XYZ file of N, CA and C in Angstrom:
807
model
N 0.847 -1.193 0.000
C 0.000 0.000 0.000
C 0.888 1.251 0.000
N 0.580 2.200 -0.867
C 1.380 3.419 -0.960
C 1.177 4.265 0.288
N 2.227 4.943 0.739
C 2.100 5.796 1.918
C 1.191 6.982 1.632
N 0.559 7.505 2.696
C -0.297 8.669 2.549
C 0.542 9.879 2.125
N 0.008 10.735 1.255
C 0.748 11.941 0.872
C 1.073 12.782 2.110
N 2.283 13.319 2.158
C 2.685 14.116 3.309
C 1.788 15.336 3.482
N 1.310 15.895 2.377
C 0.493 17.104 2.440
C -0.827 16.883 3.154
N -1.253 15.622 3.303
C -2.540 15.339 3.946
C -2.398 15.044 5.435
N -1.177 15.043 5.957
C -0.977 14.858 7.387
C -1.727 15.952 8.147
N -2.450 15.586 9.200
C -3.203 16.588 9.947
C -2.501 16.968 11.243
N -2.769 18.174 11.685
C -2.229 18.669 12.946
C -2.666 17.770 14.098
N -3.928 17.349 14.056
C -4.442 16.483 15.119
C -3.708 15.143 15.144
N -3.491 14.553 13.962
C -2.784 13.270 13.905
C -1.323 13.431 14.327
N -0.715 14.528 13.923
C 0.682 14.789 14.294
C 0.839 14.839 15.811
N -0.123 15.446 16.476
C -0.025 15.591 17.927
C -0.150 14.257 18.654
N -0.680 13.263 17.971
C -0.843 11.937 18.599
C 0.389 11.056 18.418
N 1.330 11.457 17.590
C 2.496 10.625 17.313
C 3.469 10.630 18.494
N 4.124 9.476 18.718
C 5.187 9.458 19.710
C 6.480 9.951 19.060
N 7.540 10.082 19.861
C 8.778 10.661 19.359
C 9.355 9.847 18.201
N 9.331 8.534 18.303
C 9.918 7.695 17.256
C 9.163 7.849 15.942
N 7.833 7.834 16.001
C 7.034 7.972 14.786
C 7.199 9.359 14.174
N 7.246 10.374 15.032
C 7.427 11.739 14.537
C 8.789 11.894 13.863
N 9.806 11.264 14.426
C 11.151 11.358 13.859
C 11.219 10.672 12.501
N 10.546 9.528 12.376
C 10.535 8.824 11.087
C 9.846 9.668 10.021
N 8.720 10.257 10.389
C 7.988 11.072 9.431
C 8.773 12.342 9.083
N 9.454 12.913 10.063
C 10.265 14.102 9.824
C 11.382 13.800 8.825
N 12.012 12.625 8.958
C 13.065 12.226 8.023
C 12.489 12.058 6.620
N 11.269 11.534 6.538
C 10.614 11.372 5.241
C 10.341 12.740 4.601
N 9.896 13.696 5.416
C 9.640 15.042 4.908
C 10.922 15.656 4.355
N 12.010 15.567 5.131
C 13.278 16.143 4.688
C 13.750 15.509 3.384
N 13.646 14.200 3.298
C 14.072 13.498 2.094
C 13.242 13.856 0.888
N 11.955 14.110 1.094
C 11.059 14.382 -0.030
C 11.360 15.712 -0.711
N 12.028 16.629 0.007
C 12.334 17.941 -0.577
C 13.834 18.111 -0.824
N 14.580 17.019 -0.674
C 16.021 17.109 -0.871
C 16.707 17.929 0.197
N 16.151 17.894 1.405
C 16.713 18.671 2.502
C 17.397 17.804 3.537
N 17.867 18.436 4.602
C 18.529 17.743 5.701
C 17.725 17.964 6.977
N 17.394 16.886 7.662
C 16.674 17.008 8.921
C 17.612 17.606 9.966
N 17.289 18.791 10.421
C 18.139 19.479 11.390
C 17.857 19.020 12.810
N 16.570 18.918 13.143
C 16.244 18.483 14.503
C 14.770 18.123 14.634
N 14.510 17.281 15.600
C 13.155 16.996 16.071
C 13.215 17.191 17.572
N 12.461 18.142 18.075
C 12.491 18.410 19.501
C 11.077 18.513 20.042
N 10.919 18.199 21.302
C 9.606 18.214 21.928
C 9.447 19.481 22.748
N 8.334 20.187 22.514
C 8.028 21.398 23.272
C 6.638 21.254 23.879
N 6.374 22.014 24.901
C 5.054 22.020 25.520
C 4.197 23.062 24.823
N 3.006 22.649 24.384
C 2.131 23.574 23.667
C 0.686 23.204 23.908
N -0.084 24.161 24.366
C -1.509 23.963 24.625
C -1.751 22.797 25.576
N -0.888 22.678 26.576
C -1.070 21.678 27.615
C -0.644 20.273 27.258
N 0.048 20.099 26.147
C 0.493 18.760 25.735
C 1.781 18.884 24.934
N 2.529 17.787 24.788
C 3.767 17.840 24.011
C 3.474 18.047 22.525
N 4.388 18.746 21.869
C 4.321 18.950 20.422
C 5.713 18.735 19.866
N 5.814 17.933 18.805
C 7.106 17.688 18.165
C 7.375 18.798 17.155
N 8.460 19.501 17.360
C 8.883 20.587 16.482
C 9.951 20.052 15.529
N 9.756 20.267 14.229
C 10.670 19.733 13.215
C 11.246 20.873 12.390
N 12.569 20.901 12.271
C 13.243 21.872 11.417
C 14.024 21.134 10.342
N 13.876 21.621 9.109
C 14.521 21.002 7.944
C 15.333 22.066 7.221
N 16.585 21.766 6.947
C 17.443 22.682 6.207
C 17.438 22.298 4.733
N 17.216 23.281 3.895
C 17.227 23.049 2.446
C 17.879 24.259 1.788
N 19.005 24.026 1.142
C 19.744 25.140 0.590
C 20.233 26.039 1.703
N 19.981 27.316 1.578
C 20.405 28.271 2.598
C 19.293 28.622 3.563
N 18.158 27.941 3.463
C 17.014 28.248 4.322
C 16.763 27.144 5.335
N 16.230 27.552 6.480
C 15.727 26.605 7.467
C 14.203 26.682 7.429
N 13.572 25.519 7.325
C 12.121 25.433 7.285
C 11.589 24.704 8.510
N 10.379 25.052 8.894
C 9.680 24.345 9.965
C 8.512 23.576 9.369
N 8.269 22.393 9.898
C 7.123 21.595 9.463
C 5.862 22.155 10.101
N 4.847 22.413 9.261
C 3.566 22.946 9.738
C 2.472 21.941 9.394
N 2.132 21.030 10.310
C 1.052 20.077 10.031
C -0.278 20.807 9.875
N -1.081 20.383 8.901
C -2.320 21.098 8.612
C -3.581 20.305 8.872
N -4.432 20.207 7.834
C -5.735 19.564 7.990
C -6.797 20.592 8.352
N -7.856 20.129 9.022
C -8.911 21.025 9.482
C -8.431 21.715 10.747
N -8.275 23.024 10.685
C -7.749 23.780 11.816
C -8.599 25.026 12.038
N -8.486 25.579 13.222
C -9.205 26.805 13.557
C -8.241 27.973 13.561
N -8.613 29.030 12.857
C -7.795 30.242 12.799
C -8.711 31.438 13.056
N -8.127 32.639 13.060
C -8.919 33.832 13.310
C -9.129 34.064 14.798
N -9.906 35.074 15.114
C -10.100 35.459 16.515
C -11.545 35.835 16.775
N -12.061 35.384 17.906
C -13.425 35.684 18.327
C -13.378 36.844 19.318
N -13.469 38.067 18.813
C -13.355 39.246 19.671
C -14.494 39.340 20.668
N -15.684 38.848 20.302
C -16.836 38.976 21.182
C -16.680 38.188 22.476
N -16.003 37.043 22.412
C -15.861 36.204 23.609
C -14.544 36.449 24.351
N -13.729 37.357 23.845
C -12.439 37.656 24.470
C -12.645 38.300 25.831
N -11.886 37.840 26.821
C -11.992 38.369 28.179
C -10.646 38.956 28.615
N -10.387 40.207 28.254
C -9.112 40.824 28.626
C -9.083 41.159 30.109
N -7.885 41.319 30.643
C -7.745 41.683 32.048
C -8.160 43.134 32.251
N -8.539 43.448 33.498
C -8.901 44.827 33.825
C -7.712 45.754 33.602
N -6.503 45.242 33.859
C -5.298 46.053 33.680
C -5.079 46.405 32.213
N -5.324 45.445 31.325
C -5.149 45.703 29.898
C -6.147 46.755 29.418
N -7.397 46.620 29.817
C -8.404 47.592 29.397
C -8.099 48.980 29.948
N -7.635 49.022 31.200
C -7.304 50.316 31.795
C -6.161 50.975 31.043
N -5.147 50.179 30.692
C -4.019 50.712 29.936
C -4.482 51.263 28.595
N -5.345 50.530 27.931
C -5.843 50.953 26.629
C -6.586 52.290 26.732
N -7.467 52.405 27.714
C -8.250 53.632 27.842
C -7.394 54.811 28.300
N -6.469 54.558 29.201
C -5.641 55.641 29.732
C -4.608 56.138 28.727
N -4.014 55.223 27.958
C -2.926 55.600 27.060
C -3.375 55.876 25.635
N -4.503 55.305 25.233
C -4.935 55.447 23.840
C -6.224 56.256 23.717
N -7.307 55.748 24.272
C -8.606 56.405 24.104
C -8.580 57.821 24.653
N -7.948 58.026 25.811
C -7.909 59.360 26.412
C -7.146 60.359 25.551
N -6.288 59.849 24.654
C -5.522 60.701 23.751
C -6.181 60.828 22.381
N -7.390 60.293 22.279
C -8.111 60.381 21.017
C -7.664 59.362 19.989
N -7.025 58.293 20.454
C -6.533 57.243 19.556
C -7.319 55.967 19.801
N -7.673 55.283 18.741
C -8.377 54.017 18.882
C -9.864 54.197 19.075
N -10.545 53.076 19.173
C -11.989 53.032 19.350
C -12.289 52.866 20.830
N -13.310 53.553 21.331
C -13.677 53.405 22.734
C -14.006 51.976 23.092
N -14.474 51.215 22.120
C -14.778 49.794 22.309
C -13.638 48.989 21.712
N -12.765 48.466 22.563
C -11.598 47.732 22.062
C -12.021 46.503 21.270
N -13.072 45.818 21.705
C -13.527 44.646 20.955
C -13.955 45.036 19.539
N -14.585 46.190 19.411
C -14.975 46.653 18.082
C -13.774 46.926 17.207
N -12.723 47.476 17.813
C -11.493 47.722 17.055
C -10.867 46.407 16.609
N -10.844 45.421 17.506
C -10.288 44.118 17.149
C -11.079 43.479 16.013
N -12.385 43.601 16.068
C -13.215 43.002 15.023
C -12.923 43.618 13.660
N -12.458 44.874 13.652
C -12.158 45.534 12.381
C -10.813 45.104 11.810
N -9.822 44.912 12.659
C -8.474 44.658 12.146
C -8.068 43.187 12.183
N -8.804 42.361 12.921
C -8.465 40.939 13.011
C -9.424 40.113 12.159
N -8.931 39.014 11.628
C -9.804 38.121 10.872
C -10.721 37.368 11.836
N -11.927 37.015 11.425
C -12.873 36.335 12.312
C -12.500 34.876 12.539
N -12.978 34.329 13.645
C -12.768 32.918 13.944
C -13.449 32.066 12.884
N -12.739 31.041 12.402
C -13.281 30.182 11.359
C -12.508 28.874 11.327
N -13.103 27.857 10.747
C -12.441 26.574 10.556
C -12.110 26.418 9.081
N -10.871 26.077 8.796
C -10.402 25.987 7.414
C -9.610 24.698 7.238
N -9.325 24.369 6.008
C -8.459 23.231 5.702
C -7.210 23.745 5.012
N -6.065 23.414 5.577
C -4.786 23.836 4.993
C -3.909 22.597 4.821
N -3.024 22.602 3.827
C -2.135 21.454 3.636
C -0.988 21.479 4.633
N -0.432 20.311 4.897
C 0.818 20.257 5.641
C 1.928 20.730 4.711
N 2.815 21.576 5.215
C 3.840 22.188 4.372
C 5.058 22.552 5.204
N 6.069 23.017 4.524
C 7.255 23.570 5.168
C 7.217 25.085 5.002
N 7.453 25.801 6.097
C 7.426 27.263 6.079
C 8.762 27.784 6.598
N 9.313 28.785 5.932
C 10.613 29.322 6.321
C 10.583 29.827 7.758
N 11.603 29.485 8.515
C 11.691 29.903 9.914
C 11.784 31.419 10.011
N 12.529 32.041 9.107
C 12.715 33.491 9.109
C 11.996 34.121 7.921
N 11.418 35.288 8.132
C 10.884 36.034 7.001
C 12.049 36.670 6.257
N 11.828 37.044 5.000
C 12.894 37.555 4.146
C 12.467 38.853 3.475
N 13.374 39.820 3.379
C 13.046 41.086 2.683
C 12.621 40.814 1.242
N 11.730 41.648 0.739
C 11.284 41.491 -0.640
C 12.417 41.796 -1.610
N 12.536 40.977 -2.637
C 13.520 41.215 -3.691
C 12.949 42.102 -4.793
N 11.634 42.075 -4.915
C 10.944 42.863 -5.937
C 9.703 43.484 -5.303
N 8.933 44.184 -6.108
C 7.675 44.732 -5.628
C 6.758 43.586 -5.197
N 5.833 43.832 -4.266
C 4.965 42.758 -3.773
C 4.288 41.950 -4.872
N 3.811 42.611 -5.906
C 3.095 41.913 -6.976
C 3.992 40.967 -7.761
N 5.307 41.189 -7.707
C 6.236 40.365 -8.473
C 6.817 39.201 -7.664
N 6.551 39.165 -6.362
C 7.173 38.148 -5.523
C 6.720 36.720 -5.805
N 5.466 36.467 -6.186
C 5.099 35.085 -6.523
C 5.992 34.490 -7.611
N 6.296 35.266 -8.632
C 7.150 34.779 -9.721
C 8.579 34.576 -9.240
N 9.064 35.461 -8.374
C 10.420 35.331 -7.831
C 10.551 34.039 -7.039
N 9.576 33.772 -6.166
C 9.626 32.557 -5.351
C 9.422 31.305 -6.193
N 8.575 31.396 -7.202
C 8.292 30.230 -8.038
C 9.548 29.715 -8.730
N 10.491 30.597 -9.020
C 11.732 30.169 -9.663
C 12.543 29.228 -8.765
N 12.279 29.258 -7.461
C 12.960 28.372 -6.524
C 12.050 27.247 -6.042
N 10.895 27.104 -6.684
C 9.949 26.077 -6.259
C 9.229 26.429 -4.985
N 9.134 27.711 -4.687
C 8.509 28.185 -3.465
C 7.282 29.031 -3.810
N 6.547 29.406 -2.780
C 5.394 30.274 -2.994
C 5.119 31.082 -1.729
N 4.195 32.035 -1.861
C 3.748 32.799 -0.708
C 2.756 31.973 0.110
N 2.684 32.183 1.415
C 1.655 31.503 2.197
C 0.299 32.154 1.963
N -0.758 31.376 2.039
C -2.094 31.960 2.037
C -2.334 32.579 3.412
N -3.333 33.462 3.547
C -3.634 34.010 4.864
C -3.948 32.925 5.903
N -4.709 31.907 5.516
C -5.025 30.834 6.460
C -3.767 30.089 6.887
N -2.883 29.836 5.943
C -1.630 29.142 6.268
C -0.773 29.981 7.201
N -0.718 31.278 6.946
C 0.096 32.151 7.796
C -0.432 32.144 9.228
N -1.735 32.316 9.375
C -2.321 32.358 10.721
C -2.128 31.035 11.455
N -2.313 29.926 10.746
C -2.109 28.626 11.387
C -0.644 28.434 11.743
N 0.242 28.835 10.842
C 1.666 28.712 11.120
C 2.084 29.527 12.320
N 1.475 30.684 12.490
C 1.814 31.561 13.607
C 1.191 31.077 14.915
N -0.102 30.815 14.910
C -0.806 30.458 16.138
C -0.655 29.020 16.557
N -0.391 28.130 15.608
C -0.205 26.701 15.907
C -1.350 26.133 16.737
N -2.558 26.513 16.383
C -3.725 25.968 17.067
C -4.199 26.782 18.257
N -3.431 27.772 18.692
C -3.843 28.612 19.810
C -4.957 29.554 19.369
N -5.979 29.694 20.187
C -7.095 30.567 19.837
C -7.023 31.895 20.573
N -5.882 32.201 21.103
C -5.675 33.419 21.864
C -5.343 34.594 20.951
N -5.383 35.795 21.501
C -5.128 36.995 20.726
C -3.722 36.998 20.134
N -2.745 36.670 20.966
C -1.364 36.550 20.521
C -0.965 35.081 20.509
N 0.081 34.747 19.827
C 0.494 33.340 19.768
C 0.890 32.808 21.134
N 1.223 33.691 22.074
C 1.621 33.265 23.420
C 0.495 33.377 24.441
N -0.635 33.988 24.104
C -1.724 34.134 25.070
C -2.593 35.331 24.756
N -3.503 35.659 25.663
C -4.441 36.756 25.443
C -3.949 38.099 25.963
N -2.841 38.106 26.683
C -2.342 39.339 27.278
C -0.996 39.726 26.672
N -0.653 40.986 26.814
C 0.659 41.482 26.384
C 1.294 42.238 27.550
N 2.612 42.328 27.591
C 3.258 43.094 28.655
C 2.798 44.553 28.608
N 2.496 45.116 29.763
C 2.040 46.499 29.819
C 3.114 47.448 30.336
N 4.302 46.882 30.605
C 5.399 47.695 31.133
C 6.485 47.958 30.099
N 6.209 47.604 28.838
C 7.220 47.784 27.798
C 6.551 47.777 26.428
N 7.263 48.279 25.443
C 6.811 48.227 24.061
C 7.493 47.058 23.362
N 6.886 46.534 22.305
C 7.473 45.378 21.585
C 8.585 45.812 20.648
N 9.644 46.324 21.248
C 10.739 46.828 20.427
C 12.060 46.392 21.038
N 12.959 45.873 20.213
C 14.238 45.399 20.703
C 14.252 43.888 20.827
N 15.428 43.317 20.844
C 15.578 41.870 20.875
C 15.356 41.310 22.279
N 14.605 40.230 22.356
C 14.450 39.497 23.604
C 13.756 40.249 24.710
N 12.936 41.241 24.368
C 12.288 42.046 25.398
C 10.829 41.665 25.578
N 10.534 40.404 25.640
C 9.158 39.990 25.845
C 8.858 38.652 25.206
N 7.595 38.228 25.263
C 7.215 36.907 24.744
C 7.354 36.772 23.237
N 7.497 37.877 22.537
C 7.625 37.828 21.076
C 9.007 37.407 20.618
N 9.981 37.394 21.521
C 11.357 37.188 21.111
C 11.712 35.777 20.699
N 11.097 34.773 21.317
C 11.466 33.394 21.036
C 10.683 32.786 19.894
N 11.077 31.593 19.474
C 10.340 30.904 18.398
C 8.950 30.492 18.855
N 8.050 30.332 17.911
C 6.712 29.871 18.281
C 6.712 28.353 18.400
N 5.541 27.778 18.594
C 5.441 26.338 18.849
C 6.015 25.506 17.707
N 5.878 25.973 16.471
C 6.406 25.236 15.317
C 7.885 25.520 15.057
N 8.442 26.507 15.757
C 9.842 26.854 15.552
C 10.050 28.061 14.656
N 8.967 28.759 14.300
C 9.065 29.942 13.448
C 9.430 31.171 14.279
N 10.228 32.039 13.720
C 10.463 33.354 14.309
C 9.485 34.291 13.606
N 8.345 34.492 14.237
C 7.209 35.103 13.560
C 6.459 36.015 14.526
N 5.810 37.056 13.974
C 5.088 38.033 14.804
C 5.967 38.504 15.948
N 7.164 38.965 15.604
C 8.141 39.323 16.629
C 8.650 40.750 16.505
N 8.319 41.446 15.413
C 8.864 42.775 15.181
C 7.810 43.614 14.468
N 7.261 44.603 15.158
C 6.192 45.390 14.542
C 6.661 46.207 13.344
N 7.966 46.339 13.179
C 8.491 47.070 12.034
C 8.520 46.222 10.765
N 8.310 44.922 10.900
C 8.323 44.033 9.735
C 6.895 43.585 9.431
N 6.536 43.626 8.169
C 5.177 43.289 7.743
C 5.256 42.272 6.617
N 4.595 41.142 6.780
C 4.718 40.041 5.830
C 3.531 39.989 4.865
N 3.835 39.954 3.588
C 2.781 39.828 2.588
C 2.380 38.359 2.457
N 1.203 38.135 1.914
C 0.695 36.785 1.679
C 0.225 36.672 0.236
N -0.348 35.542 -0.097
C -0.829 35.333 -1.463
C -2.039 36.196 -1.784
N -2.666 36.782 -0.766
C -3.814 37.661 -0.972
C -3.347 39.099 -0.795
N -3.347 39.911 -1.844
C -2.766 41.259 -1.781
C -3.282 42.126 -0.635
N -4.539 41.971 -0.252
C -5.101 42.816 0.798
C -4.838 42.334 2.203
N -3.978 41.348 2.374
C -3.746 40.770 3.700
C -2.264 40.774 4.029
N -1.910 41.494 5.086
C -0.538 41.599 5.575
C -0.533 41.240 7.048
N 0.492 40.513 7.477
C 0.565 40.084 8.877
C 1.902 40.460 9.514
N 1.951 40.346 10.822
C 3.211 40.380 11.547
C 3.671 41.728 12.042
N 3.190 42.817 11.500
C 3.635 44.138 11.912
C 2.963 45.220 11.102
N 3.114 46.470 11.565
C 2.480 47.599 10.879
C 3.496 48.621 10.401
N 4.739 48.160 10.188
C 5.778 49.080 9.753
C 6.262 49.991 10.862
N 5.935 49.654 12.111
C 6.358 50.445 13.253
C 5.462 51.623 13.565
N 4.343 51.749 12.858
C 3.473 52.914 13.025
C 2.988 53.076 14.467
N 2.528 51.989 15.079
C 1.956 52.080 16.418
C 2.995 52.464 17.456
N 4.206 51.908 17.316
C 5.278 52.226 18.262
C 5.745 53.659 18.071
N 6.059 54.018 16.834
C 6.571 55.374 16.553
C 5.510 56.442 16.798
N 4.262 56.096 16.568
C 3.195 57.080 16.699
C 2.737 57.330 18.112
N 3.266 56.571 19.074
C 2.858 56.762 20.457
C 1.400 56.430 20.685
N 0.941 55.318 20.096
C -0.472 54.962 20.180
C -0.874 54.361 21.526
N 0.089 54.095 22.395
C -0.210 53.440 23.665
C 0.270 52.009 23.652
N 0.492 51.450 24.830
C 1.108 50.137 24.939
C 0.299 49.036 24.261
N -0.988 48.977 24.528
C -1.810 47.894 23.968
C -1.820 47.957 22.445
N -2.021 49.132 21.884
C -2.051 49.256 20.428
C -0.669 49.058 19.813
N 0.386 49.257 20.602
C 1.732 48.985 20.100
C 1.966 47.492 19.965
N 1.358 46.702 20.862
C 1.505 45.244 20.796
C 0.547 44.607 19.793
N -0.574 45.244 19.542
C -1.617 44.632 18.712
C -1.157 44.210 17.319
N -0.216 44.914 16.669
C 0.238 44.447 15.351
C 0.806 43.035 15.359
N 1.220 42.541 16.536
C 1.766 41.188 16.622
C 0.691 40.131 16.869
N -0.571 40.543 16.980
C -1.655 39.580 17.161
C -1.723 38.645 15.956
N -1.931 37.372 16.206
C -1.886 36.357 15.152
C -2.820 36.663 13.985
N -4.018 37.140 14.262
C -5.019 37.337 13.209
C -5.087 38.771 12.704
N -4.130 39.630 13.084
C -4.166 41.030 12.664
C -3.752 41.148 11.204
N -4.717 41.517 10.363
C -4.480 41.584 8.916
C -4.043 42.966 8.435
N -3.954 43.942 9.328
C -3.472 45.280 8.990
C -4.134 45.845 7.736
N -5.462 45.991 7.753
C -6.156 46.441 6.534
C -5.717 47.820 6.060
N -5.409 48.750 6.973
C -5.007 50.093 6.552
C -3.647 50.069 5.862
N -2.717 49.287 6.421
C -1.398 49.173 5.808
C -1.494 48.512 4.443
N -2.289 47.447 4.363
C -2.437 46.744 3.091
C -3.020 47.660 2.020
N -3.941 48.529 2.417
C -4.544 49.443 1.450
C -3.498 50.393 0.884
N -2.530 50.808 1.722
C -1.466 51.690 1.236
C -0.488 50.947 0.343
N -0.103 49.751 0.767
C 0.905 48.993 0.027
C 0.420 48.625 -1.362
N -0.840 48.226 -1.466
C -1.335 47.716 -2.743
C -2.163 48.728 -3.523
N -2.154 49.977 -3.077
C -2.792 51.052 -3.832
C -1.807 51.510 -4.905
N -2.222 51.465 -6.141
C -1.325 51.818 -7.244
C -0.787 53.240 -7.110
N -1.534 54.113 -6.454
C -1.103 55.495 -6.306
C -0.402 55.734 -4.976
N -0.276 54.668 -4.172
C 0.338 54.833 -2.862
C 1.844 54.998 -2.965
N 2.409 55.677 -1.968
C 3.862 55.884 -1.953
C 4.493 55.255 -0.717
N 3.808 54.219 -0.163
C 4.343 53.574 1.034
C 5.680 52.895 0.719
N 6.652 53.089 1.601
C 7.958 52.466 1.407
C 7.864 50.979 1.717
N 8.313 50.150 0.786
C 8.213 48.700 0.967
C 9.472 48.087 1.579
N 10.385 48.912 2.070
C 11.628 48.383 2.613
C 11.401 47.446 3.795
N 10.352 47.698 4.579
C 10.090 46.877 5.755
C 9.162 45.704 5.467
N 8.747 45.560 4.218
C 7.892 44.433 3.861
C 8.751 43.179 3.654
N 8.191 42.039 3.998
C 8.928 40.793 3.843
C 7.965 39.688 3.433
N 8.535 38.536 3.170
C 7.738 37.360 2.849
C 8.291 36.174 3.604
N 7.464 35.165 3.761
C 7.870 33.946 4.442
C 7.653 32.782 3.474
N 8.694 32.374 2.753
C 8.528 31.357 1.713
C 7.945 30.053 2.241
N 7.109 29.458 1.407
C 6.491 28.168 1.705
C 6.968 27.144 0.688
N 7.280 25.973 1.183
C 7.679 24.856 0.328
C 6.610 23.769 0.451
N 5.913 23.523 -0.655
C 4.816 22.566 -0.633
C 5.334 21.128 -0.526
N 4.548 20.280 0.095
C 4.845 18.860 0.192
C 3.868 18.090 -0.659
N 4.279 16.884 -1.051
C 3.396 16.042 -1.857
C 2.979 14.810 -1.069
């Protein structure tokens, strides 16, 4: 009997594998793309062990992102923020005329809604990369290397790894600091899959859908003094940055694309 296609491996099934089975499958993934298995390590995620797989191919390091039927997006209506977070938002942002008086309403505008989707299992670059060409030309650039842009659903799943919280690390953000500088908060380390993602508000990642950008707002919230909560919000897993995307993909826009990046995806068969 022929083995199941790697692309059909599900996140749920992956989580049920023991270390030996996960290691065998990881070696198969690396071999299928002509890569080298760098490591298989066990991390704690969502109250249970998760096997993290990194594969080196060429000059890039990729992380295995098991897919299948997964939940992405954010349910702003059921979100229960701490009293401290809400107080910070109102004192630092709303009182200065910034943001919406209803934080949940603001989240509903900038974050994608909670939904269940089907995504393939794939390899996603551990690090995002500066654009080599204009955003519209990047699909062709990546295709020359057998790569592609992630879809919005793939990006969100890759970032959140099944977490339904506002940020990939939880529903709260530090209120005593801004998300700027190396290692200054929960954004500094790799996520559950091993990606260095949603870690720098100055970097904004394009996807296969022109109107959807993730990972940062070009530093606008930090530089603009929008308040601590709004400074962290660009790192929220489901934040699609609609205002930034409108500037980037407006033919008449003059937004500088120097801070835009992409996260190459390598499809599995």
